[in-house]
Amino acid sequence: MAQSLTHGEMSLPADWRDLFALTKPRVMSLVVFTALCGLLAAPGSVHPVLAFSSILAIALGAGASGALNQWYEAGLDAKMKRTAGRPLPAGRLDPQTALHFGVGLAAFSVFLMLFAANWQAAVLLTVSILFYVFVYTMWLKPRTPQNIVIGGAAGAFPPLIGWVAATGGVAPLPVLLFLLIFLWTPPHFWALALFVRSDYAAAGIPMMPVVAGESSTRRQILFYALIMAAAAIAPWPLGYTGALYGWTAVLLSALFVLLSIQVGTRRTGEDDRMQPEKRLFAYSIAYLFILFGAVVADHWWPL
Amino acid sequence: MTDENPQKPFDEAEYRRRQRSRANLMGWILGALALLFFFITMARMVPHS
C-alpha cells in the first residue's frame, strides 16, 4: 500500500510539471532510445507514423511505471535526500492524483500500442509495466538485495518491445539486447548505491551495499561487468551483427570492465569522495547509449 | 485546544491559474491525440512498402 502523505482538504490541482516529473523523464530517455534502436534494427520497414506511435506508447508505459513507482514509494522517497524533492514526498501532489495518473497512462499506453502496432507488442508492454510495478517495486525492492538483479528485467524490455512492434515476432538479436540491459543493470545501480548508500540505509531499502557490505558489492559489480561484456560482444561472433557493432562492443566493454576493476578492487576510507564509483555510473549510461546506437548503425551501414 | 494540523490559507488565484493551465494543456493533448489517431488510421490503411 502506498505510504501516503496527508494533505489539506482543499488541495490545489496538480501542476503539469509535477505530473511530468512523476514519469521520471531522465529514465524515460534511455527507455525511448533503446526501444527506438530495437525498432530501427529490426528487419523490414515500418511506417514512420506507426513507428513514432509505438515509441510514444513505450515512453508513456515507462512514464506510467515511474509514476506508479513514485506513488507506492512516496514514504520511502521522503526519507532519502536524493528523492525527497520529488512531487509526492515534497507535498506538491496528492497520492490519489498520482495513482489515477499512473493507471490512466498505463492503460492508454497499452491501447495506443495495440492500435499502432500489434497485440504481441501490447502484451509485452503490459507485462513490462506490471513487472516493474508489482514484481520490482512492491515485491522485490523492499525485500531482497537481489531486487536490482531480477528487477532489471523490467528495464530490459524496451528494445524487445520496439523490435516486436516492428516485426510482430521475437528474434535472437533483441533477446540478446534484453540480456545486455539485464546484465548491465546490477553494475550500473550498485555503482550508484555505493555512493548513496546512507540514503538507502536511512530508508530501510535492502540494497546490496546496505545488506552485504561494500566489499561484496564491489566484487559483484566486477562479476556482472564481466558477464555483461561477454553478452555485449556475443551478437558479433554469433553472426547477428557485423564488425562495426562488434568492435564498438569490444572497446566499450573493455573500458567498462577496466572501470569496474577500479571499483571492484579498492577499499574506501571515511571521507572518500567515491570518484571511481561516480565515474562508472556515468560511463555506464553513455555505454548503453553508444552500444545501442552501434546496433542501429551496424544494421544500416554494415562493414 | 490548539489546531494540530494548521492548513495553508486557500489561494484562489493560484487554484484558478493551475486549473486553467491544466485545462489548456489537456485541450492541446486531446487535439494532438485526435491528429495522431487520424494519422495512425491513414497509415494502417495504406500499405507501406
mmCIF file of C-alpha atoms in Angstrom:
data_model
loop_
_atom_site.group_PDB
_atom_site.id
_atom_site.type_symbol
_atom_site.label_atom_id
_atom_site.label_comp_id
_atom_site.label_asym_id
_atom_site.label_seq_id
_atom_site.Cartn_x
_atom_site.Cartn_y
_atom_site.Cartn_z
ATOM 1 C CA MET A 1 0.000 0.000 0.000
ATOM 2 C CA ALA A 2 1.219 3.497 -0.708
ATOM 3 C CA GLN A 3 2.739 5.250 2.230
ATOM 4 C CA SER A 4 0.637 8.286 1.525
ATOM 5 C CA LEU A 5 1.121 11.779 2.770
ATOM 6 C CA THR A 6 -1.720 13.748 4.278
ATOM 7 C CA HIS A 7 -2.909 16.850 2.555
ATOM 8 C CA GLY A 8 -5.318 19.622 3.220
ATOM 9 C CA GLU A 9 -8.942 19.063 2.360
ATOM 10 C CA MET A 10 -8.813 21.730 -0.352
ATOM 11 C CA SER A 11 -5.687 20.732 -2.255
ATOM 12 C CA LEU A 12 -4.564 22.642 -5.325
ATOM 13 C CA PRO A 13 -4.922 20.989 -8.731
ATOM 14 C CA ALA A 14 -1.661 19.293 -9.698
ATOM 15 C CA ASP A 15 0.761 21.373 -11.704
ATOM 16 C CA TRP A 16 1.614 19.702 -15.050
ATOM 17 C CA ARG A 17 5.330 19.985 -14.236
ATOM 18 C CA ASP A 18 4.826 17.778 -11.194
ATOM 19 C CA LEU A 19 2.899 15.227 -13.237
ATOM 20 C CA PHE A 20 5.705 15.283 -15.792
ATOM 21 C CA ALA A 21 8.326 14.783 -13.044
ATOM 22 C CA LEU A 22 6.314 11.785 -11.865
ATOM 23 C CA THR A 23 7.149 9.993 -15.121
ATOM 24 C CA LYS A 24 10.926 10.033 -14.377
ATOM 25 C CA PRO A 25 11.836 11.775 -17.664
ATOM 26 C CA ARG A 26 15.558 11.001 -17.394
ATOM 27 C CA VAL A 27 14.936 7.271 -17.105
ATOM 28 C CA MET A 28 12.404 7.585 -19.915
ATOM 29 C CA SER A 29 15.049 8.996 -22.281
ATOM 30 C CA LEU A 30 17.105 5.782 -22.035
ATOM 31 C CA VAL A 31 13.952 3.679 -22.439
ATOM 32 C CA VAL A 32 12.917 5.616 -25.557
ATOM 33 C CA PHE A 33 16.385 5.399 -27.049
ATOM 34 C CA THR A 34 16.807 1.633 -26.534
ATOM 35 C CA ALA A 35 13.251 0.990 -27.779
ATOM 36 C CA LEU A 36 13.918 3.099 -30.870
ATOM 37 C CA CYS A 37 17.130 1.169 -31.517
ATOM 38 C CA GLY A 38 15.251 -2.136 -31.197
ATOM 39 C CA LEU A 39 12.678 -0.890 -33.688
ATOM 40 C CA LEU A 40 15.236 0.517 -36.151
ATOM 41 C CA ALA A 41 17.454 -2.583 -36.017
ATOM 42 C CA ALA A 42 14.533 -4.856 -36.905
ATOM 43 C CA PRO A 43 14.338 -6.215 -40.460
ATOM 44 C CA GLY A 44 11.894 -4.609 -42.883
ATOM 45 C CA SER A 45 10.451 -1.144 -42.645
ATOM 46 C CA VAL A 46 7.736 0.398 -40.518
ATOM 47 C CA HIS A 47 5.569 3.356 -41.495
ATOM 48 C CA PRO A 48 7.070 6.409 -39.732
ATOM 49 C CA VAL A 49 3.727 7.288 -38.087
ATOM 50 C CA LEU A 50 3.364 3.772 -36.690
ATOM 51 C CA ALA A 51 6.997 3.739 -35.570
ATOM 52 C CA PHE A 52 6.543 7.093 -33.803
ATOM 53 C CA SER A 53 3.303 5.917 -32.165
ATOM 54 C CA SER A 54 4.892 2.672 -30.971
ATOM 55 C CA ILE A 55 7.810 4.537 -29.402
ATOM 56 C CA LEU A 56 5.358 7.026 -27.856
ATOM 57 C CA ALA A 57 3.421 4.079 -26.374
ATOM 58 C CA ILE A 58 6.627 2.653 -24.873
ATOM 59 C CA ALA A 59 7.568 6.086 -23.476
ATOM 60 C CA LEU A 60 4.111 6.512 -21.928
ATOM 61 C CA GLY A 61 4.268 2.992 -20.499
ATOM 62 C CA ALA A 62 7.641 3.777 -18.920
ATOM 63 C CA GLY A 63 6.224 7.062 -17.593
ATOM 64 C CA ALA A 64 3.269 5.218 -16.091
ATOM 65 C CA SER A 65 5.588 2.719 -14.407
ATOM 66 C CA GLY A 66 7.637 5.593 -12.979
ATOM 67 C CA ALA A 67 4.504 7.352 -11.712
ATOM 68 C CA LEU A 68 3.165 4.206 -10.026
ATOM 69 C CA ASN A 69 6.609 3.538 -8.538
ATOM 70 C CA GLN A 70 6.698 7.050 -7.058
ATOM 71 C CA TRP A 71 3.110 6.699 -5.785
ATOM 72 C CA TYR A 72 3.983 3.487 -3.956
ATOM 73 C CA GLU A 73 7.333 4.710 -2.624
ATOM 74 C CA ALA A 74 6.313 8.237 -1.548
ATOM 75 C CA GLY A 75 7.000 7.436 2.089
ATOM 76 C CA LEU A 76 10.421 5.937 1.344
ATOM 77 C CA ASP A 77 11.350 8.791 -1.004
ATOM 78 C CA ALA A 78 10.672 11.270 1.791
ATOM 79 C CA LYS A 79 13.450 9.615 3.833
ATOM 80 C CA MET A 80 16.119 9.885 1.133
ATOM 81 C CA LYS A 81 17.966 13.106 0.298
ATOM 82 C CA ARG A 82 18.148 12.186 -3.399
ATOM 83 C CA THR A 83 14.376 11.739 -3.732
ATOM 84 C CA ALA A 84 12.874 13.968 -1.011
ATOM 85 C CA GLY A 85 12.250 16.777 -3.530
ATOM 86 C CA ARG A 86 10.006 14.627 -5.761
ATOM 87 C CA PRO A 87 6.418 15.898 -6.126
ATOM 88 C CA LEU A 88 4.798 13.375 -3.735
ATOM 89 C CA PRO A 89 7.221 13.483 -0.759
ATOM 90 C CA ALA A 90 7.519 17.259 -1.160
ATOM 91 C CA GLY A 91 3.710 17.508 -0.850
ATOM 92 C CA ARG A 92 3.141 19.231 -4.204
ATOM 93 C CA LEU A 93 0.915 16.419 -5.444
ATOM 94 C CA ASP A 94 -1.646 14.277 -3.679
ATOM 95 C CA PRO A 95 -1.250 10.464 -3.869
ATOM 96 C CA GLN A 96 -4.661 9.845 -5.404
ATOM 97 C CA THR A 97 -3.893 12.106 -8.367
ATOM 98 C CA ALA A 98 -0.576 10.280 -8.855
ATOM 99 C CA LEU A 99 -2.302 6.879 -8.743
ATOM 100 C CA HIS A 100 -5.020 7.896 -11.209
ATOM 101 C CA PHE A 101 -2.438 9.469 -13.488
ATOM 102 C CA GLY A 102 -0.243 6.331 -13.429
ATOM 103 C CA VAL A 103 -3.075 3.855 -14.026
ATOM 104 C CA GLY A 104 -4.634 6.021 -16.752
ATOM 105 C CA LEU A 105 -1.314 6.488 -18.531
ATOM 106 C CA ALA A 106 -0.549 2.750 -18.349
ATOM 107 C CA ALA A 107 -3.920 1.818 -19.833
ATOM 108 C CA PHE A 108 -3.603 4.432 -22.564
ATOM 109 C CA SER A 109 -0.057 3.340 -23.495
ATOM 110 C CA VAL A 110 -1.180 -0.277 -23.989
ATOM 111 C CA PHE A 111 -4.202 0.833 -26.016
ATOM 112 C CA LEU A 112 -2.001 3.039 -28.222
ATOM 113 C CA MET A 113 0.445 0.171 -28.794
ATOM 114 C CA LEU A 114 -2.400 -2.157 -29.713
ATOM 115 C CA PHE A 115 -3.797 0.392 -32.167
ATOM 116 C CA ALA A 116 -0.471 1.430 -33.720
ATOM 117 C CA ALA A 117 1.471 -1.859 -33.732
ATOM 118 C CA ASN A 118 0.252 -5.349 -32.812
ATOM 119 C CA TRP A 119 -1.132 -7.355 -29.903
ATOM 120 C CA GLN A 120 2.226 -9.054 -29.274
ATOM 121 C CA ALA A 121 3.903 -5.701 -28.547
ATOM 122 C CA ALA A 122 0.904 -4.596 -26.456
ATOM 123 C CA VAL A 123 1.158 -7.781 -24.356
ATOM 124 C CA LEU A 124 4.914 -7.265 -23.844
ATOM 125 C CA LEU A 125 4.343 -3.633 -22.838
ATOM 126 C CA THR A 126 1.667 -4.727 -20.338
ATOM 127 C CA VAL A 127 3.989 -7.378 -18.894
ATOM 128 C CA SER A 128 6.844 -4.858 -18.536
ATOM 129 C CA ILE A 129 4.613 -2.324 -16.706
ATOM 130 C CA LEU A 130 3.143 -4.984 -14.397
ATOM 131 C CA PHE A 131 6.591 -6.477 -13.761
ATOM 132 C CA TYR A 132 8.076 -3.086 -12.817
ATOM 133 C CA VAL A 133 5.199 -2.104 -10.543
ATOM 134 C CA PHE A 134 4.232 -5.381 -8.875
ATOM 135 C CA VAL A 135 7.337 -7.586 -9.066
ATOM 136 C CA TYR A 136 10.103 -4.970 -8.724
ATOM 137 C CA THR A 137 8.569 -2.044 -6.802
ATOM 138 C CA MET A 138 6.135 -3.817 -4.491
ATOM 139 C CA TRP A 139 7.674 -7.269 -4.065
ATOM 140 C CA LEU A 140 11.434 -7.359 -4.651
ATOM 141 C CA LYS A 141 12.705 -3.873 -3.782
ATOM 142 C CA PRO A 142 11.669 -3.792 -0.124
ATOM 143 C CA ARG A 143 12.585 -7.464 0.481
ATOM 144 C CA THR A 144 15.818 -8.569 -1.142
ATOM 145 C CA PRO A 145 19.215 -7.150 -2.141
ATOM 146 C CA GLN A 146 18.725 -9.057 -5.414
ATOM 147 C CA ASN A 147 15.965 -6.529 -6.259
ATOM 148 C CA ILE A 148 18.047 -4.876 -8.959
ATOM 149 C CA VAL A 149 19.210 -8.170 -10.468
ATOM 150 C CA ILE A 150 15.715 -9.589 -11.077
ATOM 151 C CA GLY A 151 14.007 -6.208 -11.390
ATOM 152 C CA GLY A 152 16.482 -5.276 -14.117
ATOM 153 C CA ALA A 153 14.303 -7.302 -16.471
ATOM 154 C CA ALA A 154 11.708 -4.514 -16.398
ATOM 155 C CA GLY A 155 14.194 -2.018 -17.849
ATOM 156 C CA ALA A 156 15.402 -4.571 -20.384
ATOM 157 C CA PHE A 157 12.054 -4.873 -22.181
ATOM 158 C CA PRO A 158 12.092 -1.688 -24.377
ATOM 159 C CA PRO A 159 14.372 -2.882 -27.252
ATOM 160 C CA LEU A 160 12.454 -6.161 -27.343
ATOM 161 C CA ILE A 161 9.124 -4.314 -27.479
ATOM 162 C CA GLY A 162 10.482 -1.992 -30.188
ATOM 163 C CA TRP A 163 11.548 -4.996 -32.277
ATOM 164 C CA VAL A 164 8.231 -6.830 -31.748
ATOM 165 C CA ALA A 165 6.289 -3.656 -32.623
ATOM 166 C CA ALA A 166 8.145 -3.588 -35.948
ATOM 167 C CA THR A 167 8.037 -7.293 -36.823
ATOM 168 C CA GLY A 168 5.303 -8.941 -34.744
ATOM 169 C CA GLY A 169 7.756 -11.604 -33.553
ATOM 170 C CA VAL A 170 10.810 -12.255 -31.381
ATOM 171 C CA ALA A 171 14.286 -12.988 -32.755
ATOM 172 C CA PRO A 172 17.673 -13.824 -31.180
ATOM 173 C CA LEU A 173 19.157 -10.284 -31.520
ATOM 174 C CA PRO A 174 16.508 -8.451 -29.430
ATOM 175 C CA VAL A 175 16.709 -11.253 -26.854
ATOM 176 C CA LEU A 176 20.479 -10.648 -26.640
ATOM 177 C CA LEU A 177 19.817 -6.905 -26.289
ATOM 178 C CA PHE A 178 17.361 -7.725 -23.485
ATOM 179 C CA LEU A 179 20.079 -9.823 -21.838
ATOM 180 C CA LEU A 180 22.602 -6.998 -22.250
ATOM 181 C CA ILE A 181 20.436 -4.459 -20.356
ATOM 182 C CA PHE A 182 19.518 -7.132 -17.798
ATOM 183 C CA LEU A 183 23.206 -7.755 -17.009
ATOM 184 C CA TRP A 184 24.113 -4.053 -17.262
ATOM 185 C CA THR A 185 21.597 -3.069 -14.568
ATOM 186 C CA PRO A 186 23.380 -4.507 -11.479
ATOM 187 C CA PRO A 187 26.778 -2.803 -12.004
ATOM 188 C CA HIS A 188 25.004 0.429 -13.037
ATOM 189 C CA PHE A 189 22.739 0.578 -9.972
ATOM 190 C CA TRP A 190 25.240 -0.801 -7.471
ATOM 191 C CA ALA A 191 27.778 1.855 -8.518
ATOM 192 C CA LEU A 192 25.082 4.422 -7.652
ATOM 193 C CA ALA A 193 24.116 2.531 -4.479
ATOM 194 C CA LEU A 194 27.736 2.667 -3.281
ATOM 195 C CA PHE A 195 27.801 6.457 -3.229
ATOM 196 C CA VAL A 196 24.243 6.960 -1.919
ATOM 197 C CA ARG A 197 24.467 4.020 0.472
ATOM 198 C CA SER A 198 23.495 6.068 3.541
ATOM 199 C CA ASP A 199 20.312 7.206 1.767
ATOM 200 C CA TYR A 200 19.202 3.636 1.124
ATOM 201 C CA ALA A 201 20.134 2.607 4.668
ATOM 202 C CA ALA A 202 18.074 5.511 6.087
ATOM 203 C CA ALA A 203 15.051 4.449 4.029
ATOM 204 C CA GLY A 204 15.476 0.781 5.011
ATOM 205 C CA ILE A 205 15.782 -0.402 1.403
ATOM 206 C CA PRO A 206 17.882 -3.598 1.318
ATOM 207 C CA MET A 207 20.236 -2.514 -1.462
ATOM 208 C CA MET A 208 23.327 -4.692 -1.869
ATOM 209 C CA PRO A 209 25.847 -2.310 -0.150
ATOM 210 C CA VAL A 210 23.492 -1.953 2.840
ATOM 211 C CA VAL A 211 22.881 -5.701 3.295
ATOM 212 C CA ALA A 212 26.018 -7.449 2.011
ATOM 213 C CA GLY A 213 28.507 -4.659 2.651
ATOM 214 C CA GLU A 214 30.758 -2.656 0.368
ATOM 215 C CA SER A 215 33.401 -5.210 -0.498
ATOM 216 C CA SER A 216 30.867 -7.869 -1.510
ATOM 217 C CA THR A 217 29.042 -5.303 -3.680
ATOM 218 C CA ARG A 218 32.325 -4.304 -5.329
ATOM 219 C CA ARG A 219 33.135 -7.934 -6.160
ATOM 220 C CA GLN A 220 29.663 -8.445 -7.612
ATOM 221 C CA ILE A 221 29.947 -5.294 -9.739
ATOM 222 C CA LEU A 222 33.075 -6.745 -11.281
ATOM 223 C CA PHE A 223 31.454 -10.169 -11.757
ATOM 224 C CA TYR A 224 28.410 -8.717 -13.530
ATOM 225 C CA ALA A 225 30.589 -6.374 -15.615
ATOM 226 C CA LEU A 226 32.499 -9.392 -16.951
ATOM 227 C CA ILE A 227 29.435 -11.413 -17.951
ATOM 228 C CA MET A 228 27.783 -8.232 -19.294
ATOM 229 C CA ALA A 229 30.822 -7.632 -21.509
ATOM 230 C CA ALA A 230 30.542 -11.200 -22.843
ATOM 231 C CA ALA A 231 26.819 -10.695 -23.541
ATOM 232 C CA ALA A 232 27.517 -7.341 -25.239
ATOM 233 C CA ILE A 233 30.102 -8.838 -27.597
ATOM 234 C CA ALA A 234 28.151 -12.094 -28.218
ATOM 235 C CA PRO A 235 25.930 -10.839 -31.111
ATOM 236 C CA TRP A 236 29.074 -10.353 -33.244
ATOM 237 C CA PRO A 237 30.584 -13.893 -33.129
ATOM 238 C CA LEU A 238 27.061 -15.354 -33.240
ATOM 239 C CA GLY A 239 26.530 -13.589 -36.558
ATOM 240 C CA TYR A 240 23.614 -11.322 -35.582
ATOM 241 C CA THR A 241 25.646 -8.113 -36.017
ATOM 242 C CA GLY A 242 28.689 -7.074 -38.018
ATOM 243 C CA ALA A 243 32.154 -5.770 -37.258
ATOM 244 C CA LEU A 244 31.033 -2.169 -36.657
ATOM 245 C CA TYR A 245 28.957 -3.219 -33.666
ATOM 246 C CA GLY A 246 31.464 -5.906 -32.707
ATOM 247 C CA TRP A 247 34.475 -3.592 -32.383
ATOM 248 C CA THR A 248 32.402 -0.916 -30.655
ATOM 249 C CA ALA A 249 31.228 -3.519 -28.136
ATOM 250 C CA VAL A 250 34.772 -4.843 -27.603
ATOM 251 C CA LEU A 251 36.277 -1.397 -26.968
ATOM 252 C CA LEU A 252 33.440 -0.004 -24.836
ATOM 253 C CA SER A 253 33.095 -3.202 -22.805
ATOM 254 C CA ALA A 254 36.856 -3.314 -22.179
ATOM 255 C CA LEU A 255 36.655 0.196 -20.723
ATOM 256 C CA PHE A 256 33.574 -0.809 -18.684
ATOM 257 C CA VAL A 257 35.487 -3.767 -17.229
ATOM 258 C CA LEU A 258 38.529 -1.567 -16.507
ATOM 259 C CA LEU A 259 36.391 0.954 -14.595
ATOM 260 C CA SER A 260 34.718 -1.948 -12.778
ATOM 261 C CA ILE A 261 38.112 -3.359 -11.804
ATOM 262 C CA GLN A 262 38.932 0.053 -10.299
ATOM 263 C CA VAL A 263 35.686 -0.039 -8.318
ATOM 264 C CA GLY A 264 35.847 -3.751 -7.561
ATOM 265 C CA THR A 265 39.333 -3.850 -6.126
ATOM 266 C CA ARG A 266 39.529 -0.732 -3.985
ATOM 267 C CA ARG A 267 38.782 -0.038 -0.339
ATOM 268 C CA THR A 268 37.414 3.266 0.884
ATOM 269 C CA GLY A 269 38.042 5.367 3.952
ATOM 270 C CA GLU A 270 35.741 7.670 5.917
ATOM 271 C CA ASP A 271 35.854 10.775 3.711
ATOM 272 C CA ASP A 272 36.137 9.044 0.366
ATOM 273 C CA ARG A 273 34.573 11.051 -2.465
ATOM 274 C CA MET A 274 33.711 7.855 -4.383
ATOM 275 C CA GLN A 275 35.082 9.204 -7.680
ATOM 276 C CA PRO A 276 35.619 5.780 -9.374
ATOM 277 C CA GLU A 277 32.045 4.754 -8.482
ATOM 278 C CA LYS A 278 30.637 8.025 -9.850
ATOM 279 C CA ARG A 279 32.762 7.607 -12.981
ATOM 280 C CA LEU A 280 31.492 4.041 -13.518
ATOM 281 C CA PHE A 281 27.883 5.153 -13.008
ATOM 282 C CA ALA A 282 28.201 7.998 -15.524
ATOM 283 C CA TYR A 283 30.100 5.829 -18.017
ATOM 284 C CA SER A 284 27.541 3.023 -17.770
ATOM 285 C CA ILE A 285 24.833 5.370 -19.096
ATOM 286 C CA ALA A 286 26.999 6.524 -22.030
ATOM 287 C CA TYR A 287 27.979 2.883 -22.653
ATOM 288 C CA LEU A 288 24.399 1.790 -23.209
ATOM 289 C CA PHE A 289 23.571 4.788 -25.412
ATOM 290 C CA ILE A 290 26.604 4.258 -27.678
ATOM 291 C CA LEU A 291 26.235 0.472 -27.835
ATOM 292 C CA PHE A 292 22.593 0.660 -28.874
ATOM 293 C CA GLY A 293 23.458 3.383 -31.375
ATOM 294 C CA ALA A 294 26.047 0.962 -32.785
ATOM 295 C CA VAL A 295 23.394 -1.770 -33.197
ATOM 296 C CA VAL A 296 21.417 0.554 -35.480
ATOM 297 C CA ALA A 297 24.488 1.898 -37.300
ATOM 298 C CA ASP A 298 25.629 -1.671 -37.934
ATOM 299 C CA HIS A 299 22.208 -2.623 -39.328
ATOM 300 C CA TRP A 300 22.128 0.353 -41.687
ATOM 301 C CA TRP A 301 25.789 0.561 -42.710
ATOM 302 C CA PRO A 302 27.309 -2.927 -42.302
ATOM 303 C CA LEU A 303 31.110 -3.064 -42.733
ATOM 304 C CA MET B 1 -7.343 23.312 22.211
ATOM 305 C CA THR B 2 -4.760 24.092 19.554
ATOM 306 C CA ASP B 3 -5.095 23.122 15.926
ATOM 307 C CA GLU B 4 -2.574 20.306 15.357
ATOM 308 C CA ASN B 5 -2.801 20.364 11.583
ATOM 309 C CA PRO B 6 -2.845 24.015 10.537
ATOM 310 C CA GLN B 7 -3.699 24.427 6.889
ATOM 311 C CA LYS B 8 -2.263 26.965 4.498
ATOM 312 C CA PRO B 9 -4.690 29.744 3.546
ATOM 313 C CA PHE B 10 -6.537 28.839 0.353
ATOM 314 C CA ASP B 11 -5.104 30.764 -2.592
ATOM 315 C CA GLU B 12 -7.936 31.069 -5.090
ATOM 316 C CA ALA B 13 -5.837 32.868 -7.721
ATOM 317 C CA GLU B 14 -3.278 30.037 -7.718
ATOM 318 C CA TYR B 15 -6.117 27.484 -7.797
ATOM 319 C CA ARG B 16 -7.635 29.118 -10.883
ATOM 320 C CA ARG B 17 -4.226 29.538 -12.554
ATOM 321 C CA ARG B 18 -3.448 25.854 -12.182
ATOM 322 C CA GLN B 19 -6.935 24.836 -13.257
ATOM 323 C CA ARG B 20 -6.626 26.990 -16.395
ATOM 324 C CA SER B 21 -3.125 25.744 -17.194
ATOM 325 C CA ARG B 22 -4.245 22.109 -16.859
ATOM 326 C CA ALA B 23 -7.351 22.695 -18.948
ATOM 327 C CA ASN B 24 -5.264 24.329 -21.704
ATOM 328 C CA LEU B 25 -2.730 21.517 -21.646
ATOM 329 C CA MET B 26 -5.481 18.894 -21.729
ATOM 330 C CA GLY B 27 -7.004 20.626 -24.741
ATOM 331 C CA TRP B 28 -3.686 20.564 -26.621
ATOM 332 C CA ILE B 29 -3.035 16.926 -25.689
ATOM 333 C CA LEU B 30 -6.506 15.816 -26.794
ATOM 334 C CA GLY B 31 -6.106 17.728 -30.074
ATOM 335 C CA ALA B 32 -2.700 16.127 -30.673
ATOM 336 C CA LEU B 33 -4.098 12.665 -29.906
ATOM 337 C CA ALA B 34 -7.005 13.147 -32.305
ATOM 338 C CA LEU B 35 -4.473 14.031 -35.021
ATOM 339 C CA LEU B 36 -2.226 11.106 -34.071
ATOM 340 C CA PHE B 37 -5.115 8.623 -34.233
ATOM 341 C CA PHE B 38 -6.155 10.052 -37.598
ATOM 342 C CA PHE B 39 -2.633 9.584 -38.980
ATOM 343 C CA ILE B 40 -2.353 6.078 -37.495
ATOM 344 C CA THR B 41 -5.618 5.125 -39.208
ATOM 345 C CA MET B 42 -4.342 6.534 -42.514
ATOM 346 C CA ALA B 43 -1.001 4.733 -42.118
ATOM 347 C CA ARG B 44 -2.734 1.418 -41.478
ATOM 348 C CA MET B 45 -4.986 1.836 -44.485
ATOM 349 C CA VAL B 46 -2.123 2.482 -46.899
ATOM 350 C CA PRO B 47 0.266 -0.488 -47.275
ATOM 351 C CA HIS B 48 3.820 0.631 -46.538
ATOM 352 C CA SER B 49 6.488 -0.657 -48.919
#
